[in-house]
PDB file of N, CA and C in Angstrom:
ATOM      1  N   UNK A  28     -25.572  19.981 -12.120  1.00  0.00           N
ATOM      2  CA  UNK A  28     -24.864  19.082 -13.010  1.00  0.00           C
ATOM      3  C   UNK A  28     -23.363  19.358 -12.970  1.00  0.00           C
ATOM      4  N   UNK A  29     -22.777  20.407 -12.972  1.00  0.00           N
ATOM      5  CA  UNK A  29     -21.351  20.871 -12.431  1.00  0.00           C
ATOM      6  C   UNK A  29     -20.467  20.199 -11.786  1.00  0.00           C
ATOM      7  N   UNK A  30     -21.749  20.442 -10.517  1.00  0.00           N
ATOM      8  CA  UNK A  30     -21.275  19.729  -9.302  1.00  0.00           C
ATOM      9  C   UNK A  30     -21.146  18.571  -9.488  1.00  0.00           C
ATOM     10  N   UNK A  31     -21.589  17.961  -9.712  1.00  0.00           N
ATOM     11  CA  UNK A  31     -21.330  16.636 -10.182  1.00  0.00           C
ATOM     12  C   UNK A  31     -20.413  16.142 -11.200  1.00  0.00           C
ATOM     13  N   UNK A  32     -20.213  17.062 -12.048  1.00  0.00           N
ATOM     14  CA  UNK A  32     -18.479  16.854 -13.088  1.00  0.00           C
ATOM     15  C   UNK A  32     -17.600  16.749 -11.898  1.00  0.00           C
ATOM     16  N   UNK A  33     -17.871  18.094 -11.051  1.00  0.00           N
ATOM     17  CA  UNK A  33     -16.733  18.513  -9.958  1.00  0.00           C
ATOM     18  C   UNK A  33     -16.371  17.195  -9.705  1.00  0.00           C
ATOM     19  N   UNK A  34     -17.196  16.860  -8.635  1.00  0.00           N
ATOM     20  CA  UNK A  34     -17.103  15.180  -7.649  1.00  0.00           C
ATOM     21  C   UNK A  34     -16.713  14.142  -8.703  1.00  0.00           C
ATOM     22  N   UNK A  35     -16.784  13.274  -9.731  1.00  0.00           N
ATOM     23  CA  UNK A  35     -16.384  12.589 -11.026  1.00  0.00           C
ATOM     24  C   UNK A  35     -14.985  13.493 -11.124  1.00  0.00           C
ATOM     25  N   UNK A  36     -14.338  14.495 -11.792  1.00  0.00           N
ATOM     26  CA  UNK A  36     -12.532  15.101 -11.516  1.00  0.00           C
ATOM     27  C   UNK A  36     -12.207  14.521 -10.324  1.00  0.00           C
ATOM     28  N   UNK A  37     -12.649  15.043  -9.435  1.00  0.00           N
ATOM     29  CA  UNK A  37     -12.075  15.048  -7.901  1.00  0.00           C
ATOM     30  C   UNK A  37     -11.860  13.646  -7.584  1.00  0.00           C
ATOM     31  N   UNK A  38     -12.880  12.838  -8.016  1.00  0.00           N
ATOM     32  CA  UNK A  38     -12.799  11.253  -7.546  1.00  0.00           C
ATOM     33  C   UNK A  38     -11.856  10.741  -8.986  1.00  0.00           C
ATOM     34  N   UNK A  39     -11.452  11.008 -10.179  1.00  0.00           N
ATOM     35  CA  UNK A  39     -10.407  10.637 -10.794  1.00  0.00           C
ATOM     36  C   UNK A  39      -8.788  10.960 -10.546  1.00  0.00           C
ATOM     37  N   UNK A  40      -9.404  12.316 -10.192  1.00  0.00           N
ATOM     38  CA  UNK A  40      -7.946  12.899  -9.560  1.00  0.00           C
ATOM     39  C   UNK A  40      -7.015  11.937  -8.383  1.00  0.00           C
ATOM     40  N   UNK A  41      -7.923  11.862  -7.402  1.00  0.00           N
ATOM     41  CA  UNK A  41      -7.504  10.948  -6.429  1.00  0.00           C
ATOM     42  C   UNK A  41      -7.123   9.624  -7.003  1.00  0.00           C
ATOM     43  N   UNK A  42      -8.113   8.535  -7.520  1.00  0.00           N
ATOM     44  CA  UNK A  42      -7.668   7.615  -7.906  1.00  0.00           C
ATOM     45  C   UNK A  42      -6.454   6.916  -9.087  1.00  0.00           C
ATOM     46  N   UNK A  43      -6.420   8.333  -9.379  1.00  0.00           N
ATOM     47  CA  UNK A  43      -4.886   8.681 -10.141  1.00  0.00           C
ATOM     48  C   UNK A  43      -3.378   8.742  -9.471  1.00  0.00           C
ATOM     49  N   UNK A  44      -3.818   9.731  -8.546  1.00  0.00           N
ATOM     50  CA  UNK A  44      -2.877   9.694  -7.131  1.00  0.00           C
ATOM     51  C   UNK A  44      -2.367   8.663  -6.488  1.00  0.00           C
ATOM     52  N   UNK A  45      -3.340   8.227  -6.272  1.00  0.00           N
ATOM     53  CA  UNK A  45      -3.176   6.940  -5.228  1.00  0.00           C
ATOM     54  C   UNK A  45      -2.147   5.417  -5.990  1.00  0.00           C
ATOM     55  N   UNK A  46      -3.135   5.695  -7.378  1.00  0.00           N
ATOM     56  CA  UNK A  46      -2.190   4.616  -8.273  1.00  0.00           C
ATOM     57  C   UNK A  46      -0.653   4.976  -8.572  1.00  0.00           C
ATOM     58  N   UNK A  47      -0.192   6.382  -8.651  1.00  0.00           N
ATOM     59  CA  UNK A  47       0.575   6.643  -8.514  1.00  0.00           C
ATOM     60  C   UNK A  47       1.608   6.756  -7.443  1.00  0.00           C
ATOM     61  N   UNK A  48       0.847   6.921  -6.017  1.00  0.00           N
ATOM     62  CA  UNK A  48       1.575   6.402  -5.213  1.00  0.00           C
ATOM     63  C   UNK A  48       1.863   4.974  -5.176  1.00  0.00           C
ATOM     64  N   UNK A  49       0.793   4.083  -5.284  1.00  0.00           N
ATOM     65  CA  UNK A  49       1.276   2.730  -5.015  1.00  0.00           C
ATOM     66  C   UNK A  49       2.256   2.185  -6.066  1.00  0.00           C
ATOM     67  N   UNK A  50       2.139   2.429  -7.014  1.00  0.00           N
ATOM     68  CA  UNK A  50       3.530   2.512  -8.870  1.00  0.00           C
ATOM     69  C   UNK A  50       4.935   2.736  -7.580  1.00  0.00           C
ATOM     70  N   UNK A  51       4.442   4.136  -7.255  1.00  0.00           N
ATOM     71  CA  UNK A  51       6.247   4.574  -6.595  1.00  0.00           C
ATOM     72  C   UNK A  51       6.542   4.001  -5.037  1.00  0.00           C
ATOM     73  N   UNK A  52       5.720   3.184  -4.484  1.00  0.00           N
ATOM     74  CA  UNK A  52       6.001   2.428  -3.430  1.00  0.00           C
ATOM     75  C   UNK A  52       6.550   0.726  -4.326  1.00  0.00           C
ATOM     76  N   UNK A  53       5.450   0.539  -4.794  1.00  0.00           N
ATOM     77  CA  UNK A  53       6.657  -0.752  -5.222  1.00  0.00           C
ATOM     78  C   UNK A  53       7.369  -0.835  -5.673  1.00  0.00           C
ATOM     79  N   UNK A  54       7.759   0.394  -6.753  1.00  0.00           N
ATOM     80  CA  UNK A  54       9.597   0.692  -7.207  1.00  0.00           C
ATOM     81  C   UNK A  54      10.339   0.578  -6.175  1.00  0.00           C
ATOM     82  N   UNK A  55       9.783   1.421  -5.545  1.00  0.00           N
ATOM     83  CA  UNK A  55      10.630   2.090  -3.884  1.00  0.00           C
ATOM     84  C   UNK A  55      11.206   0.250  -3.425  1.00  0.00           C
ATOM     85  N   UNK A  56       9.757  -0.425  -3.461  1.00  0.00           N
ATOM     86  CA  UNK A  56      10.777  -1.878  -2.859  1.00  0.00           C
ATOM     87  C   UNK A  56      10.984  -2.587  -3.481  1.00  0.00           C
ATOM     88  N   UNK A  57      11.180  -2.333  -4.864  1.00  0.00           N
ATOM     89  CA  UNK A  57      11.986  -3.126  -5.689  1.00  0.00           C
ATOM     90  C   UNK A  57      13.247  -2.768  -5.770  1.00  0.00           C
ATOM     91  N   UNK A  58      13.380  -1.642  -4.899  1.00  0.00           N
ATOM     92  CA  UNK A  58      14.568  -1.127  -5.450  1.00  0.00           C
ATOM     93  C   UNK A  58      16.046  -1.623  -3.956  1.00  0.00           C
ATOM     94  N   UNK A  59      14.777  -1.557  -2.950  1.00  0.00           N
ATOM     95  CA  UNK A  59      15.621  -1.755  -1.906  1.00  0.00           C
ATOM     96  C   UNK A  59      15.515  -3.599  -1.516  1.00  0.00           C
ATOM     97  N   UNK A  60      16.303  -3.858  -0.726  1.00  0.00           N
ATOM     98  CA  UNK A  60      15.911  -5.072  -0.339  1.00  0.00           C
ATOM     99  C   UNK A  60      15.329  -5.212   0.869  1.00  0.00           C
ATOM    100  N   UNK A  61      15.010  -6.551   1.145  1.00  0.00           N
ATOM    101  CA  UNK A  61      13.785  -6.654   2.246  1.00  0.00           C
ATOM    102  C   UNK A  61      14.458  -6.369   3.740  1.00  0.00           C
ATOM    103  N   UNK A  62      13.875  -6.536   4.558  1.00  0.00           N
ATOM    104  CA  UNK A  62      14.340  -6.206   5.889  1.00  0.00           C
ATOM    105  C   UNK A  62      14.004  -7.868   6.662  1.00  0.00           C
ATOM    106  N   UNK A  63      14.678  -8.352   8.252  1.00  0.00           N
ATOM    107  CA  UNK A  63      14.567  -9.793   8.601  1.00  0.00           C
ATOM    108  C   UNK A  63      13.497  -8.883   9.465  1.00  0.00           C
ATOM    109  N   UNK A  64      13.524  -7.380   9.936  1.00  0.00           N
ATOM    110  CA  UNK A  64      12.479  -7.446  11.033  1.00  0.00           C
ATOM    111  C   UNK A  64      11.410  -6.192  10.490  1.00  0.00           C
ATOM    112  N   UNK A  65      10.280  -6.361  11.117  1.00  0.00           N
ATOM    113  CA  UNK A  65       8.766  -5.712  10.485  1.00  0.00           C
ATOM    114  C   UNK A  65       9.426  -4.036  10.700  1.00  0.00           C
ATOM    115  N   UNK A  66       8.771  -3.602   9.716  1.00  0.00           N
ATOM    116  CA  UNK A  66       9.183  -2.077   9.955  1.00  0.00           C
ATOM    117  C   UNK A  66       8.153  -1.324  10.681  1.00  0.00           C
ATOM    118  N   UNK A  67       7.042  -2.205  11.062  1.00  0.00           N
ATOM    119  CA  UNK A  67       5.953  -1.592  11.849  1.00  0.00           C
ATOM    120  C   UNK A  67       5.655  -1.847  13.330  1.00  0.00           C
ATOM    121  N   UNK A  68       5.884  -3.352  13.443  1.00  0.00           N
ATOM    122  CA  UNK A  68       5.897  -3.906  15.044  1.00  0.00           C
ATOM    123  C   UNK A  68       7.148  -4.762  15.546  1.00  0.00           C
ATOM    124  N   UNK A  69       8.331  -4.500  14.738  1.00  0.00           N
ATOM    125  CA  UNK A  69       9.446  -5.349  15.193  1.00  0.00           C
ATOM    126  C   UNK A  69       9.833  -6.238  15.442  1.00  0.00           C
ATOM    127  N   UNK A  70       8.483  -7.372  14.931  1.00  0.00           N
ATOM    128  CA  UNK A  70       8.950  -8.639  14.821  1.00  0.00           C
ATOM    129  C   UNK A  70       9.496  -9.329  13.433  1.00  0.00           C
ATOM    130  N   UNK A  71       9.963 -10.447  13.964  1.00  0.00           N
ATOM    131  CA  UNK A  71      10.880 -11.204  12.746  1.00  0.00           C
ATOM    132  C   UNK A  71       9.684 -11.382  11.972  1.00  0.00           C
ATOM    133  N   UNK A  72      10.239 -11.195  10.550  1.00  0.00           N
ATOM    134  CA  UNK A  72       9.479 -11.574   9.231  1.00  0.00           C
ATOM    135  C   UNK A  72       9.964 -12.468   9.232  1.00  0.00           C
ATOM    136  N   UNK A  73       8.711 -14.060   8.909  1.00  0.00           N
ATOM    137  CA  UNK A  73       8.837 -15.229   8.876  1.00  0.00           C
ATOM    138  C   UNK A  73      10.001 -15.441   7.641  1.00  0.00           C
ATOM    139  N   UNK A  74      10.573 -16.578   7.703  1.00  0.00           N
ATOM    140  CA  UNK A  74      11.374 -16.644   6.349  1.00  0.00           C
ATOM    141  C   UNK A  74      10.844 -17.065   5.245  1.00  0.00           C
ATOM    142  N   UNK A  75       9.259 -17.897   5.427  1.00  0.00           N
ATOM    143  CA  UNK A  75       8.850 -17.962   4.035  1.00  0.00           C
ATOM    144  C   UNK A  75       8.148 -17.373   3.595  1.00  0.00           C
ATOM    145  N   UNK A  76       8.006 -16.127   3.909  1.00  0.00           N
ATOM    146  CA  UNK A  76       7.612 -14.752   3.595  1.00  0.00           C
ATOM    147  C   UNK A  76       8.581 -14.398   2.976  1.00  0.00           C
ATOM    148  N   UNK A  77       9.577 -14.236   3.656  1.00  0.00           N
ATOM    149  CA  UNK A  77      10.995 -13.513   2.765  1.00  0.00           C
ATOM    150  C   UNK A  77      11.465 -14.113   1.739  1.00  0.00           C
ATOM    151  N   UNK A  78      10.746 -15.427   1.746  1.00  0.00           N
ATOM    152  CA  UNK A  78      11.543 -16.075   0.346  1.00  0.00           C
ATOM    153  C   UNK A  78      10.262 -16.179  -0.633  1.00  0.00           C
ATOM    154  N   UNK A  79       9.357 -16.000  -0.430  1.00  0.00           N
ATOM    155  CA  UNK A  79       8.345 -15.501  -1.328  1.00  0.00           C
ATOM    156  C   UNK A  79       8.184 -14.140  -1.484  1.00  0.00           C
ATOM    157  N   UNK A  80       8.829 -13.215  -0.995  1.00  0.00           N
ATOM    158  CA  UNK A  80       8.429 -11.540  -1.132  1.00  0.00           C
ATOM    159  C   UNK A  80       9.733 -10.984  -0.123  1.00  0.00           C
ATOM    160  N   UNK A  81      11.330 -11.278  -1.386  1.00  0.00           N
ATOM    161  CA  UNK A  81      12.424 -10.783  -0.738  1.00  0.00           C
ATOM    162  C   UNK A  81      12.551  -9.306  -0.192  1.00  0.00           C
ATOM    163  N   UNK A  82      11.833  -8.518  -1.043  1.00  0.00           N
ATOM    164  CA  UNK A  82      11.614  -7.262  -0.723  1.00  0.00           C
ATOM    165  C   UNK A  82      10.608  -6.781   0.837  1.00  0.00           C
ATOM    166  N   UNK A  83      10.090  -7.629   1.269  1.00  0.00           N
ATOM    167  CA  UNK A  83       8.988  -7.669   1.924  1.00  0.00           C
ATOM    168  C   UNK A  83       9.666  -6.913   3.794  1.00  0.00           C
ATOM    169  N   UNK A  84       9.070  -6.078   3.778  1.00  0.00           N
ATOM    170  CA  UNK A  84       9.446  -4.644   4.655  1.00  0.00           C
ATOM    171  C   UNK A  84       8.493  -5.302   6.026  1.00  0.00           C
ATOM    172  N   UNK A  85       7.488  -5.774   5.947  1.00  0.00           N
ATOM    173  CA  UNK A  85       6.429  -5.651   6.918  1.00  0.00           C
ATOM    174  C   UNK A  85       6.020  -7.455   7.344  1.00  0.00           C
ATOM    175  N   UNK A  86       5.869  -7.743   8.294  1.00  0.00           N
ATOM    176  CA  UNK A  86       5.387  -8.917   8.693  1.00  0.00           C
ATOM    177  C   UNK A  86       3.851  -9.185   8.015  1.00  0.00           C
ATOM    178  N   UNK A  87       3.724 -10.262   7.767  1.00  0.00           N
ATOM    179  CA  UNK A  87       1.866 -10.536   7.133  1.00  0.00           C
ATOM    180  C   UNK A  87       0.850  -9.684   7.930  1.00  0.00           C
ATOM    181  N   UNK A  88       1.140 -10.067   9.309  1.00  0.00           N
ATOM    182  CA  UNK A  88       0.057  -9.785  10.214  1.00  0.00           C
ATOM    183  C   UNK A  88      -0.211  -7.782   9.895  1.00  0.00           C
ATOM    184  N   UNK A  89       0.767  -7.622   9.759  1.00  0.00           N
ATOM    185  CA  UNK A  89       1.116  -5.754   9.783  1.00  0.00           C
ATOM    186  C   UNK A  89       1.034  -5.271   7.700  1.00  0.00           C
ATOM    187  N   UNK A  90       0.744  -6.406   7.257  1.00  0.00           N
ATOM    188  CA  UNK A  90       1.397  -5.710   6.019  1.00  0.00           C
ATOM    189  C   UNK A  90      -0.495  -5.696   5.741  1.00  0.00           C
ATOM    190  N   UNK A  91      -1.218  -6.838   6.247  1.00  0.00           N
ATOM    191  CA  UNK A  91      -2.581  -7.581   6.118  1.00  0.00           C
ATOM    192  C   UNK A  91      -3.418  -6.170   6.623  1.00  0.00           C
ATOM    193  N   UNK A  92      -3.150  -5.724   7.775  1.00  0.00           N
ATOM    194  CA  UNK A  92      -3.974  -4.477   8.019  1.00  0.00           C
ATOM    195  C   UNK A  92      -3.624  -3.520   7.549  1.00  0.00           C
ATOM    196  N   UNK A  93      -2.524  -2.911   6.740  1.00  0.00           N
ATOM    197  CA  UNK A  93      -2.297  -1.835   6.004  1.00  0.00           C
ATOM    198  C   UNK A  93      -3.196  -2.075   4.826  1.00  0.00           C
ATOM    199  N   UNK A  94      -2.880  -3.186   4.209  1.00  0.00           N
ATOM    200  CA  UNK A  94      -3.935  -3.577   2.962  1.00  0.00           C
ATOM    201  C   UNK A  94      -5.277  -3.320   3.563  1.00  0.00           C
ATOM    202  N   UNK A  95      -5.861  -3.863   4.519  1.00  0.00           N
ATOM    203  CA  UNK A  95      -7.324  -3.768   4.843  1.00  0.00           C
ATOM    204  C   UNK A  95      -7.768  -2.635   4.998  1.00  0.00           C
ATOM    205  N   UNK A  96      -7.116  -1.452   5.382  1.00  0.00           N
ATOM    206  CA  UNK A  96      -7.401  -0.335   5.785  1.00  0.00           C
ATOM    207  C   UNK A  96      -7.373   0.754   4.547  1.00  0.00           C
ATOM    208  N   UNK A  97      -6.558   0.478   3.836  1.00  0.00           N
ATOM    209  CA  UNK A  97      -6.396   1.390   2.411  1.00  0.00           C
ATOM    210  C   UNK A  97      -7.527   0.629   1.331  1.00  0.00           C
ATOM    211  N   UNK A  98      -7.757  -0.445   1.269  1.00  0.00           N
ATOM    212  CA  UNK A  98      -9.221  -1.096   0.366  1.00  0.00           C
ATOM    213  C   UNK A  98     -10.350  -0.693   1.072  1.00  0.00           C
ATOM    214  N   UNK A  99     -10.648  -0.959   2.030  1.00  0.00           N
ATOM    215  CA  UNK A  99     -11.517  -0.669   2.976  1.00  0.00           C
ATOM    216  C   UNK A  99     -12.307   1.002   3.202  1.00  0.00           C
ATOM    217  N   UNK A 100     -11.325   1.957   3.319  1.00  0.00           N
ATOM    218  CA  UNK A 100     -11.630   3.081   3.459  1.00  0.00           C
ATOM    219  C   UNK A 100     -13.380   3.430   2.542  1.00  0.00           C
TER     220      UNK A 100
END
């Protein structure tokens, strides 16, 4: 039964973390402004991307698999 508090902490702990990272990533780009090219594959961020999400660092295609991969896990 322990063990099992353990795993329940451990899995709050993290999901504490994580919310906390993602809190200080979107400050982070609220704070800066957006970029015209992807910070991941170097292509132009469409402009009506940028004018819907001025802050917006990453092209859809690149921002779409970061999301998929961090929900996903």
């Amino acid at each position: 039964m322990n063990e099992r508090c353990d795993e329940i902490e451990r899995a709050a702990h993290y999901v504490e973390a994580e919310n906390a990272r993602t809190i200080a990533e979107a400050r982070a780009a609220l704070a800066t402004s957006g970029t015209a090219e992807c910070i991941e594959c170097g292509r132009e961020i469409e402009p009506k991307r940028r004018a819907a999400m001025p802050a917006a660092r990453r092209c859809i295609e690149c921002q779409s698999l970061i999301e998929a991969e961090k929900y996903h896990k």
